[in-house]
Coordinates of C-alpha atoms in Angstrom, one line a residue:
X1 CA 16.6 -5.5 0.1
X2 CA 13.5 -3.3 0.8
X3 CA 12.9 -0.4 -1.5
X4 CA 14.0 2.6 0.6
X5 CA 15.8 5.1 -1.4
X6 CA 14.2 7.2 -4.2
X7 CA 16.5 5.4 -6.6
X8 CA 17.1 5.5 -10.3
X9 CA 14.5 2.9 -11.2
X10 CA 11.8 5.3 -9.9
X11 CA 13.1 8.1 -12.1
X12 CA 13.0 5.8 -15.1
X13 CA 9.4 4.9 -14.3
X14 CA 8.5 8.5 -14.1
X15 CA 10.3 9.2 -17.3
X16 CA 8.2 6.5 -19.0
X17 CA 5.0 7.9 -17.6
X18 CA 6.0 11.4 -18.8
X19 CA 5.7 10.3 -22.4
X20 CA 2.2 9.1 -21.9
X21 CA 0.0 11.6 -23.8
X22 CA -3.0 13.5 -22.6
X23 CA -5.4 10.7 -23.1
X24 CA -3.5 8.1 -21.2
X25 CA -2.1 10.5 -18.6
X26 CA -5.6 11.6 -17.8
X27 CA -6.1 8.3 -16.1
X28 CA -3.7 5.4 -16.3
X29 CA -5.2 3.2 -13.7
X30 CA -7.4 0.2 -14.3
X31 CA -10.4 2.1 -13.0
X32 CA -10.6 5.4 -14.7
X33 CA -12.6 8.2 -13.1
X34 CA -14.1 11.4 -14.4
X35 CA -12.7 14.4 -12.7
X36 CA -15.2 17.2 -13.4
X37 CA -13.9 20.7 -13.1
X38 CA -16.7 23.1 -12.1
X39 CA -14.9 26.1 -13.6
X40 CA -12.5 27.0 -16.4
X41 CA -11.7 30.5 -15.3
X42 CA -11.8 32.3 -12.0
X43 CA -14.2 34.9 -13.3
X44 CA -16.6 32.1 -14.4
X45 CA -16.4 30.5 -11.0
X46 CA -17.1 33.8 -9.2
X47 CA -20.1 34.6 -11.3
X48 CA -21.5 31.1 -10.8
X49 CA -21.0 31.2 -7.0
X50 CA -22.7 34.6 -6.9
X51 CA -25.4 33.7 -9.4
X52 CA -26.5 30.6 -7.5
X53 CA -26.4 32.6 -4.3
X54 CA -24.6 29.9 -2.3
X55 CA -23.9 32.6 0.2
X56 CA -23.9 36.3 0.3
X57 CA -20.9 36.8 2.6
X58 CA -17.9 37.9 0.6
X59 CA -15.3 36.0 2.7
X60 CA -17.2 32.7 2.3
X61 CA -17.7 33.4 -1.4
X62 CA -13.9 33.6 -2.0
X63 CA -13.3 30.6 0.2
X64 CA -15.7 28.6 -1.9
X65 CA -14.1 30.0 -5.0
X66 CA -10.8 28.6 -3.7
X67 CA -12.5 25.2 -3.2
X68 CA -13.7 25.2 -6.8
X69 CA -10.3 26.0 -8.0
X70 CA -8.9 23.1 -5.9
X71 CA -11.5 20.8 -7.5
X72 CA -10.5 22.0 -10.9
X73 CA -6.8 21.1 -10.0
X74 CA -8.0 17.6 -9.0
X75 CA -7.7 18.2 -5.2
X76 CA -11.2 17.2 -4.4
X77 CA -10.2 16.4 -0.8
X78 CA -9.3 20.0 -0.2
X79 CA -12.4 21.2 -2.0
X80 CA -14.6 18.9 0.1
X81 CA -13.0 19.9 3.4
X82 CA -13.5 23.6 2.5
X83 CA -17.2 23.0 1.8
X84 CA -17.7 21.1 5.0
X85 CA -16.1 24.0 7.0
X86 CA -18.4 26.6 5.3
X87 CA -21.4 24.3 5.8
X88 CA -20.7 24.2 9.5
X89 CA -20.6 28.0 9.6
X90 CA -23.5 28.8 7.3
X91 CA -25.9 25.8 7.4
X92 CA -26.6 26.7 3.8
X93 CA -28.5 23.9 1.8
X94 CA -26.7 24.9 -1.5
X95 CA -23.3 24.3 0.2
X96 CA -24.6 21.0 1.5
X97 CA -25.7 19.9 -2.0
X98 CA -22.3 20.7 -3.5
X99 CA -20.5 18.9 -0.6
X100 CA -22.5 15.8 -1.2
X101 CA -21.7 16.0 -4.9
X102 CA -18.0 16.1 -4.1
X103 CA -18.2 13.3 -1.5
X104 CA -20.1 11.1 -4.0
X105 CA -17.7 11.9 -6.9
X106 CA -14.7 10.8 -4.7
X107 CA -16.4 7.6 -3.6
X108 CA -16.7 8.8 0.0
X109 CA -20.3 7.5 0.4
X110 CA -20.2 7.4 4.2
X111 CA -19.4 11.1 4.4
X112 CA -22.1 11.7 1.8
X113 CA -24.6 10.0 4.0
X114 CA -23.5 12.1 7.0
X115 CA -23.9 15.3 5.1
X116 CA -27.3 14.2 4.0
X117 CA -28.4 13.8 7.6
X118 CA -27.2 17.4 8.2
X119 CA -29.1 18.5 5.1
X120 CA -32.3 17.1 6.4
X121 CA -32.0 19.1 9.6
X122 CA -31.3 22.2 7.6
X123 CA -34.1 21.7 5.2
X124 CA -36.7 19.2 6.5
X125 CA -39.3 19.9 3.8
X126 CA -38.9 18.3 0.4
X127 CA -37.6 20.5 -2.3
X128 CA -36.1 20.0 -5.8
X129 CA -32.7 20.5 -4.3
X130 CA -33.3 17.8 -1.6
X131 CA -34.7 15.5 -4.2
X132 CA -31.5 15.9 -6.2
X133 CA -29.4 15.2 -3.2
X134 CA -31.5 12.1 -2.3
X135 CA -30.9 11.0 -5.8
X136 CA -27.1 11.5 -5.5
X137 CA -27.2 9.6 -2.3
X138 CA -29.0 6.7 -3.9
X139 CA -26.5 6.8 -6.8
X140 CA -23.6 6.6 -4.4
X141 CA -25.2 3.7 -2.6
X142 CA -25.7 1.8 -5.8
X143 CA -29.5 2.0 -5.6
X144 CA -30.2 1.3 -9.3
X145 CA -34.0 1.5 -9.0
X146 CA -34.0 4.9 -7.3
X147 CA -31.3 6.3 -9.5
X148 CA -33.1 5.6 -12.8
X149 CA -36.6 5.8 -11.4
X150 CA -36.1 9.4 -10.2
X151 CA -33.7 10.6 -12.9
X152 CA -36.4 12.1 -15.2
X153 CA -37.9 13.9 -12.3
X154 CA -34.8 15.6 -11.0
X155 CA -33.7 16.5 -14.5
X156 CA -37.1 18.3 -15.1
X157 CA -36.5 20.3 -11.9
X158 CA -32.9 21.1 -12.6
X159 CA -31.2 24.1 -14.2
X160 CA -29.0 23.6 -17.3
X161 CA -25.9 23.8 -15.1
X162 CA -27.3 21.3 -12.6
X163 CA -28.2 18.9 -15.5
X164 CA -24.6 19.0 -16.6
X165 CA -23.4 18.1 -13.1
X166 CA -26.0 15.3 -12.8
X167 CA -24.9 13.8 -16.1
X168 CA -21.2 13.9 -15.1
X169 CA -21.9 12.5 -11.6
X170 CA -23.9 9.6 -13.1
X171 CA -21.1 8.9 -15.6
X172 CA -18.5 8.9 -12.9
X173 CA -20.2 6.6 -10.5
X174 CA -21.4 4.2 -13.3
X175 CA -17.8 3.7 -14.4
X176 CA -17.4 1.3 -11.4
X177 CA -20.9 -0.1 -11.4
X178 CA -21.8 -2.6 -14.1
X179 CA -25.4 -2.8 -12.9
X180 CA -25.8 0.9 -13.4
X181 CA -24.4 0.7 -16.9
X182 CA -26.6 -2.3 -17.8
X183 CA -29.8 -1.2 -16.2
X184 CA -29.8 2.5 -17.2
X185 CA -28.4 2.0 -20.7
X186 CA -31.6 2.4 -22.7
X187 CA -32.9 5.3 -20.6
X188 CA -29.6 7.1 -20.8
X189 CA -29.6 6.8 -24.6
X190 CA -33.1 8.2 -24.8
X191 CA -32.2 11.0 -22.4
X192 CA -29.1 12.3 -24.1
X193 CA -31.0 12.6 -27.4
X194 CA -32.8 15.5 -25.8
X195 CA -29.4 17.3 -25.3
X196 CA -27.6 16.7 -28.6
X197 CA -25.1 19.5 -28.2
X198 CA -24.5 19.2 -24.5
X199 CA -21.0 17.9 -23.9
X200 CA -21.8 16.3 -20.6
X201 CA -24.7 14.4 -22.2
X202 CA -22.4 13.1 -24.9
X203 CA -19.8 12.0 -22.3
X204 CA -22.6 10.1 -20.4
X205 CA -23.7 8.4 -23.6
X206 CA -20.1 7.4 -24.4
X207 CA -19.6 5.9 -21.0
X208 CA -22.8 3.9 -21.1
X209 CA -22.3 2.7 -24.7
X210 CA -18.8 1.7 -23.9
X211 CA -19.9 -0.2 -20.8
X212 CA -22.4 -2.1 -22.8
X213 CA -20.0 -2.7 -25.7
X214 CA -22.2 -1.1 -28.3
X215 CA -19.6 -0.4 -30.9
X216 CA -21.6 1.6 -33.5
X217 CA -23.0 3.8 -30.7
X218 CA -19.5 4.3 -29.3
X219 CA -18.3 5.4 -32.7
X220 CA -21.2 7.8 -33.1
X221 CA -20.5 9.2 -29.6
X222 CA -16.8 9.7 -30.5
X223 CA -17.8 11.4 -33.7
X224 CA -20.1 13.8 -31.9
X225 CA -17.4 14.4 -29.2
X226 CA -14.8 15.4 -31.8
X227 CA -17.3 18.0 -33.1
X228 CA -18.4 19.6 -29.8
X229 CA -15.2 19.3 -27.8
X230 CA -12.4 20.1 -30.2
X231 CA -9.9 20.8 -27.4
X232 CA -10.8 17.7 -25.4
X233 CA -11.8 18.9 -21.9
X234 CA -10.7 16.9 -18.9
X235 CA -14.0 15.0 -18.5
X236 CA -13.8 14.0 -22.2
X237 CA -10.2 12.7 -21.8
X238 CA -11.2 10.7 -18.8
X239 CA -14.2 9.2 -20.7
X240 CA -11.8 8.3 -23.6
X241 CA -9.5 6.6 -21.1
X242 CA -12.5 4.5 -20.1
X243 CA -13.0 3.6 -23.8
X244 CA -9.4 2.7 -24.2
X245 CA -9.5 0.5 -21.1
X246 CA -12.8 -1.3 -21.9
X247 CA -12.7 -1.3 -25.7
X248 CA -9.0 -1.0 -26.7
X249 CA -9.5 -1.2 -30.5
X250 CA -12.5 1.2 -30.8
X251 CA -10.4 4.4 -30.9
X252 CA -8.3 3.0 -33.7
X253 CA -11.5 2.1 -35.6
X254 CA -12.8 5.6 -35.1
X255 CA -9.7 7.1 -36.7
X256 CA -9.7 4.5 -39.5
X257 CA -13.3 5.6 -40.4
X258 CA -12.6 9.4 -40.1
X259 CA -10.1 11.5 -41.9
X260 CA -8.0 13.0 -39.0
X261 CA -6.9 15.9 -41.2
X262 CA -10.5 17.1 -41.0
X263 CA -10.5 17.0 -37.2
X264 CA -9.2 19.6 -34.8
X265 CA -5.4 19.7 -34.0
X266 CA -6.1 18.2 -30.6
X267 CA -7.8 15.2 -32.1
X268 CA -5.1 14.8 -34.6
X269 CA -2.6 14.6 -31.7
X270 CA -4.9 12.1 -30.1
X271 CA -4.7 9.9 -33.1
X272 CA -0.9 9.9 -32.9
X273 CA -1.0 9.2 -29.2
X274 CA -3.2 6.2 -29.9
X275 CA -0.8 5.0 -32.6
X276 CA 2.1 5.2 -30.2
X277 CA 0.1 3.4 -27.5
X278 CA -0.6 0.6 -30.0
X279 CA 3.1 0.5 -31.0
X280 CA 2.4 1.6 -34.6
X281 CA 5.6 3.8 -34.5
X282 CA 6.2 4.1 -38.2
X283 CA 2.7 5.2 -38.9
X284 CA 2.8 7.7 -36.0
X285 CA 6.1 9.1 -37.3
X286 CA 4.7 9.6 -40.8
X287 CA 1.6 11.4 -39.4
X288 CA 3.8 13.5 -37.2
X289 CA 6.1 14.6 -40.0
X290 CA 3.2 15.6 -42.1
X291 CA 1.8 17.8 -39.3
X292 CA 5.1 19.3 -38.4
X293 CA 5.8 20.2 -42.0
X294 CA 2.5 21.9 -42.2
X295 CA 2.8 23.8 -39.0
X296 CA 5.5 23.2 -36.3
X297 CA 3.9 23.2 -32.8
X298 CA 5.2 22.4 -29.4
X299 CA 2.6 19.7 -28.8
X300 CA 3.6 17.9 -31.9
X301 CA 7.3 17.9 -30.8
X302 CA 6.1 16.4 -27.5
X303 CA 4.5 13.6 -29.4
X304 CA 7.6 13.2 -31.6
X305 CA 9.6 12.8 -28.4
X306 CA 7.1 10.3 -27.1
X307 CA 7.2 8.3 -30.4
X308 CA 11.0 8.3 -30.4
X309 CA 11.2 7.3 -26.7
X310 CA 8.8 4.4 -27.0
X311 CA 10.3 3.2 -30.3
X312 CA 13.9 3.3 -29.1
X313 CA 13.7 2.5 -25.4
X314 CA 17.1 0.7 -25.3
X315 CA 18.9 3.4 -27.3
X316 CA 20.2 6.8 -26.3
X317 CA 17.7 9.6 -25.9
X318 CA 19.5 12.2 -28.1
X319 CA 16.6 12.3 -30.5
X320 CA 14.1 12.6 -27.7
X321 CA 16.1 15.5 -26.2
X322 CA 16.2 17.3 -29.6
X323 CA 12.5 17.2 -29.9
X324 CA 12.0 18.4 -26.4
X325 CA 14.4 21.3 -27.0
X326 CA 12.4 22.3 -30.0
X327 CA 9.2 22.2 -28.0
X328 CA 10.9 24.3 -25.4
X329 CA 12.1 26.9 -27.9
X330 CA 8.7 27.5 -29.5
X331 CA 6.3 26.7 -26.7
X332 CA 4.1 28.7 -24.5
X333 CA 5.3 29.3 -20.9
X334 CA 3.4 26.3 -19.8
X335 CA 4.8 24.2 -22.6
X336 CA 8.3 25.4 -21.8
X337 CA 7.9 24.2 -18.3
X338 CA 6.6 20.9 -19.5
X339 CA 9.6 20.4 -21.8
X340 CA 12.0 21.4 -19.1
X341 CA 10.4 18.9 -16.7
X342 CA 10.8 16.1 -19.3
X343 CA 14.3 17.1 -20.1
X344 CA 15.2 17.1 -16.4
X345 CA 13.7 13.6 -16.0
X346 CA 15.9 12.4 -18.8
X347 CA 19.0 13.8 -17.2
X348 CA 18.0 12.5 -13.7
X349 CA 17.7 9.0 -15.3
X350 CA 21.2 9.4 -16.7
X351 CA 22.5 10.7 -13.3
X352 CA 23.7 13.9 -15.0
X353 CA 23.2 16.2 -12.0
X354 CA 24.5 19.4 -13.6
X355 CA 22.1 19.2 -16.6
X356 CA 19.3 18.2 -14.2
X357 CA 19.9 21.4 -12.2
X358 CA 20.1 23.5 -15.4
X359 CA 16.8 22.3 -16.6
X360 CA 15.2 22.6 -13.2
X361 CA 15.8 26.4 -13.3
X362 CA 13.9 26.5 -16.6
X363 CA 10.7 25.3 -15.0
X364 CA 9.1 28.7 -14.4
X365 CA 5.3 28.3 -14.9
X366 CA 3.3 28.7 -11.7
X367 CA 1.2 25.6 -12.7
X368 CA 4.4 23.6 -12.3
X369 CA 5.3 24.7 -8.8
X370 CA 4.4 21.4 -7.3
X371 CA 6.2 19.5 -10.1
X372 CA 9.3 21.6 -9.6
X373 CA 9.3 20.9 -5.9
X374 CA 9.1 17.2 -6.4
X375 CA 11.9 17.3 -9.0
X376 CA 14.2 19.3 -6.8
X377 CA 13.5 16.9 -4.0
X378 CA 14.3 14.0 -6.4
X379 CA 17.6 15.6 -7.4
X380 CA 18.8 16.2 -3.9
X381 CA 17.7 12.7 -2.8
X382 CA 19.5 11.2 -5.8
X383 CA 22.7 12.9 -4.5
X384 CA 22.1 11.7 -1.0
X385 CA 21.4 15.3 0.2
X386 CA 18.8 14.2 2.7
X387 CA 18.6 17.3 4.8
X388 CA 17.9 19.4 1.7
X389 CA 15.3 17.0 0.6
X390 CA 13.5 17.3 3.9
X391 CA 13.8 21.1 3.9
X392 CA 12.4 21.3 0.4
X393 CA 9.3 19.3 1.5
X394 CA 8.8 21.2 4.8
X395 CA 9.2 24.6 3.3
X396 CA 6.5 23.9 0.6
X397 CA 4.2 21.5 2.4
X398 CA 1.2 23.6 1.3
X399 CA 1.8 23.0 -2.4
X400 CA -0.8 20.9 -4.1
X401 CA -0.5 19.1 -7.4
X402 CA -2.1 20.5 -10.5
X403 CA -4.1 17.9 -12.3
X404 CA -3.5 19.5 -15.6
X405 CA 0.3 18.8 -15.4
X406 CA -0.1 15.0 -15.1
X407 CA 3.3 14.4 -13.5
X408 CA 3.3 13.8 -9.8
X409 CA 0.9 13.5 -6.8
X410 CA 1.2 14.1 -3.1
X411 CA 1.8 10.4 -2.5
X412 CA 5.0 10.4 -4.6
X413 CA 6.3 13.6 -3.0
X414 CA 5.5 12.2 0.5
X415 CA 7.4 9.0 -0.4
X416 CA 10.6 10.9 -1.3
X417 CA 10.3 12.9 1.9
X418 CA 9.9 9.9 4.2
X419 CA 12.7 8.1 2.4
X420 CA 15.0 11.0 3.2
X421 CA 13.7 11.1 6.8
X422 CA 14.6 7.5 7.3
X423 CA 18.2 8.2 6.3
X424 CA 19.0 10.9 8.8
X425 CA 16.3 11.0 11.5
X426 CA 16.0 8.7 14.5
X427 CA 13.5 5.9 13.7
X428 CA 11.2 6.9 16.5
X429 CA 10.9 10.4 15.1
X430 CA 10.1 9.0 11.6
X431 CA 7.6 6.6 13.0
X432 CA 5.8 9.4 14.8
X433 CA 5.7 11.5 11.6
X434 CA 4.3 8.6 9.6
X435 CA 1.7 7.8 12.3
X436 CA 0.6 11.5 12.2
X437 CA 0.3 11.4 8.5
X438 CA -1.6 8.2 8.6
X439 CA -4.1 9.8 11.0
X440 CA -4.6 12.7 8.6
X441 CA -5.0 10.3 5.7
X442 CA -7.7 8.4 7.6
X443 CA -9.5 11.6 8.5
X444 CA -9.5 12.7 4.8
X445 CA -10.6 9.3 3.6
X446 CA -7.6 9.3 1.2
X447 CA -7.1 5.6 0.5
X448 CA -4.1 6.0 -1.9
X449 CA -2.2 8.1 0.6
X450 CA -3.0 5.8 3.5
X451 CA -2.0 2.8 1.5
X452 CA 1.4 4.2 0.7
X453 CA 2.0 5.4 4.3
X454 CA 1.4 1.9 5.6
X455 CA 3.9 0.6 3.1
X456 CA 6.4 3.3 4.2
X457 CA 5.9 2.3 7.8
X458 CA 6.5 -1.3 7.0
X459 CA 9.8 -0.4 5.3
X460 CA 10.7 1.6 8.4
X461 CA 9.9 -1.3 10.7
X462 CA 12.0 -3.6 8.5
X463 CA 15.0 -1.6 7.5
X464 CA 15.5 0.8 10.4
X465 CA 13.7 -0.4 13.5
X466 CA 14.4 -4.1 12.9
X467 CA 10.9 -5.1 14.0
X468 CA 10.1 -7.8 11.4
X469 CA 6.7 -8.8 12.8
X470 CA 5.4 -5.3 12.7
X471 CA 7.0 -4.9 9.2
X472 CA 5.3 -8.0 7.9
X473 CA 1.9 -6.9 9.2
X474 CA 2.1 -3.6 7.4
X475 CA 3.6 -5.0 4.2
X476 CA 1.0 -7.8 4.1
X477 CA -1.8 -5.2 4.4
X478 CA -0.3 -3.2 1.5
X479 CA 0.1 -6.3 -0.6
X480 CA -3.5 -7.3 -0.1
X481 CA -4.5 -4.1 -1.8
X482 CA -1.7 -4.2 -4.4
X483 CA -1.2 -7.9 -5.1
X484 CA 0.8 -7.3 -8.3
X485 CA 3.2 -4.6 -6.9
X486 CA 6.6 -6.1 -7.5
X487 CA 8.4 -3.8 -5.0
X488 CA 5.9 -4.7 -2.3
X489 CA 6.4 -8.4 -3.1
X490 CA 10.1 -7.8 -2.8
X491 CA 10.0 -5.8 0.4
X492 CA 7.7 -8.3 2.1
X493 CA 9.7 -11.3 0.7
X494 CA 13.0 -9.8 1.9
X495 CA 11.6 -9.3 5.4
X496 CA 10.2 -12.8 5.5
X497 CA 13.6 -14.2 4.8
X498 CA 14.7 -13.1 8.2
X499 CA 12.2 -15.5 9.9
X500 CA 13.1 -19.2 9.5
X501 CA 9.4 -20.2 9.4
X502 CA 8.6 -17.8 6.6
X503 CA 11.7 -18.1 4.5
X504 CA 10.1 -20.2 1.7
X505 CA 7.2 -17.8 1.4
X506 CA 9.7 -14.9 1.2
X507 CA 11.6 -16.7 -1.6
X508 CA 8.4 -17.2 -3.6
X509 CA 7.4 -13.5 -3.3
X510 CA 10.9 -12.3 -4.3
X511 CA 10.8 -14.7 -7.3
X512 CA 7.5 -13.2 -8.4
X513 CA 8.9 -9.7 -8.0
X514 CA 12.0 -10.7 -10.1
X515 CA 9.8 -12.1 -12.9
X516 CA 7.9 -8.8 -13.1
X517 CA 11.0 -6.6 -12.9
X518 CA 14.2 -8.5 -13.6
X519 CA 16.3 -5.4 -14.1
X520 CA 15.7 -3.9 -10.6
X521 CA 18.9 -3.8 -8.5
X522 CA 16.9 -4.0 -5.3
X523 CA 15.1 -7.1 -6.4
X524 CA 18.3 -8.7 -7.7
X525 CA 19.9 -8.1 -4.3
X526 CA 16.9 -9.8 -2.6
X527 CA 17.2 -12.8 -5.0
X528 CA 20.9 -13.1 -4.4
X529 CA 20.4 -12.8 -0.7
X530 CA 17.7 -15.5 -0.8
X531 CA 20.0 -17.9 -2.6
X532 CA 22.8 -17.0 -0.1
X533 CA 20.5 -17.9 2.8
X534 CA 19.8 -21.2 1.1
X535 CA 23.6 -21.9 0.8
X536 CA 23.5 -21.7 -3.1
X537 CA 26.5 -19.2 -3.3
X538 CA 27.2 -19.6 -7.0
X539 CA 23.6 -18.7 -8.0
X540 CA 23.6 -15.9 -5.4
X541 CA 26.7 -14.5 -7.0
X542 CA 24.9 -13.9 -10.4
X543 CA 22.2 -11.7 -8.8
X544 CA 24.4 -9.9 -6.2
X545 CA 27.0 -8.9 -8.8
X546 CA 24.3 -7.6 -11.1
X547 CA 22.8 -5.6 -8.3
X548 CA 26.2 -4.2 -7.3
X549 CA 27.1 -3.3 -10.8
X550 CA 23.9 -1.2 -11.2
X551 CA 24.0 0.4 -7.7
X552 CA 27.6 0.3 -6.5
X553 CA 27.0 3.0 -3.9
X554 CA 24.3 1.0 -2.1
X555 CA 25.7 -0.1 1.2
X556 CA 23.3 -3.0 1.8
X557 CA 24.1 -4.5 -1.6
X558 CA 27.8 -4.1 -0.9
X559 CA 27.4 -5.7 2.5
X560 CA 25.7 -8.7 0.9
X561 CA 28.1 -9.1 -2.0
X562 CA 31.1 -8.8 0.3
X563 CA 29.7 -11.5 2.6
X564 CA 29.2 -13.7 -0.4
X565 CA 32.8 -13.3 -1.5
X566 CA 34.0 -14.0 2.0
X567 CA 32.0 -17.3 2.0
X568 CA 33.5 -18.2 -1.4
X569 CA 37.0 -17.6 0.0
X570 CA 37.8 -14.3 -1.7
X571 CA 38.4 -12.3 1.5
X572 CA 40.5 -9.6 -0.2
X573 CA 37.7 -8.8 -2.7
X574 CA 35.2 -8.8 0.1
X575 CA 37.2 -6.3 2.2
X576 CA 37.8 -4.2 -0.9
X577 CA 34.1 -3.8 -1.6
X578 CA 33.3 -3.3 2.1
X579 CA 35.9 -0.5 2.4
X580 CA 34.7 1.3 -0.7
X581 CA 31.2 1.3 0.6
X582 CA 32.2 2.2 4.2
X583 CA 34.0 5.3 2.9
X584 CA 30.6 6.5 1.5
X585 CA 28.2 5.0 4.0
X586 CA 29.9 4.8 7.4
X587 CA 26.6 4.9 9.4
X588 CA 24.7 2.2 7.4
X589 CA 23.3 -0.3 9.9
X590 CA 23.5 -3.4 7.7
X591 CA 27.1 -2.6 6.6
X592 CA 28.2 -1.9 10.2
X593 CA 26.6 -5.1 11.4
X594 CA 28.3 -7.1 8.6
X595 CA 31.7 -5.6 9.4
X596 CA 31.3 -6.4 13.1
X597 CA 30.3 -10.0 12.4
X598 CA 33.5 -10.5 10.4
X599 CA 35.6 -8.4 12.8
X600 CA 36.6 -6.0 10.1
X601 CA 37.7 -2.4 11.0
X602 CA 38.7 0.4 8.6

């Protein structure tokens, strides 16, 4: 069956991600990126905007301040769109420069080039600012010669704040460009020696030394980073994520060579996260108990919960909940909301709706407004309250995720919303909504959002509109970009089963999906249905009974299992399962079609 509902397996996945610590939550993808906040506090941002004289008009000043706050939250798309709007109104070169920085940092090099053309019309004569922006343009285009040939020149002409931004931009783009890392390595190492106490220089050095696998230099950079960034800023965490991805053992080597008790509390927590990530649970537990005995802190209880969760995944979560309650009891308002979020995810996974609702009420921090909205949508969706799910989304569409909370993004929220729409709205209305959202995603250059929307449209075509050819087109497009996505393999495979000429390909895709996620009810249903289509009813029974046991309220699984029992001659059991499902899902298309085929009425 295609993956339509926001079902329990998704909650379990979110629960697992929740227990990833700050290092790994900062960027868990295969291609880590540096998100560079331009401000830490509103007052700092205001002063900088005023000081650099981006514009003198008060209204534009506060609009740009909002853009910088959006960038700090990780919503660079909103920040960039704001700068583009102000640029159109003011034609200010400083605004153009910042817009190009944002476009380059998000990988939107076509837009960066377009802004550069606007810039040249605004300021036709060469200036230090224009040379910086030409350098950023070359960086985005992967022009290694220009990037490093002009680097010293633009640094000599830049202010201290501009140098920091240049270093971070170079680090961010180089993460994805081995030629940059290789060609500029020696020059970067010499440059950063001129700024021994500048955090951004050290981050740049860490990225380049990691990319070139220079272990002694990586360890030196980590040592320096632990001294000048005791609280681990977001760019530092992202750089560490790159280290973990490229050189998995290096962080462990660093902690082996340095007494963590002499490091800051944040770095001590980082060591424990690293131990948990490397499955050294006993060592992590010992370190945790030492620190908790010395000084109980909410962050340590979070790590204890993570250690317990990872070490005992197949056991009950009572110990995990105890640690989270302790974190909630002694934590700051932000930590209380984080603990409440994690507790609610636990109870959602257990389908304990009462406790889920209780902990939802305890999420009170304004930083968690987006998280709370997603969780409330998840709770209503899990209870099949589709109209409420839709209303929760529409009433708070303007909410944006806070990068600091590390829980959900807009893509996940949109997926829950569209799944609910598919349940209670006419397919044509849902299709129009998805197409409108696709158009916006294309305008924003938001590849992740666009990718997910194409997948959702494929599911709609397959499951609700019964347009298999259109579904296959969209699902193939998604799978090209996500070749190892088990649920995409399953959805496309299930759809291919409906076409005789593609049945074997569909079976192969579903098999791959099952190998990746053998416990998924949706994938087991597809496996069972594939064997059913082949006429192997006994094998089909194994998978379909497993799927039904794990999701007994799913009408499509019930339809398939009932049809199997009918073919095996157990018509009474078939009618029993169909009736139980019909009482809960009278309008389900697949179930209705199955009952009609077998001339069954209730």
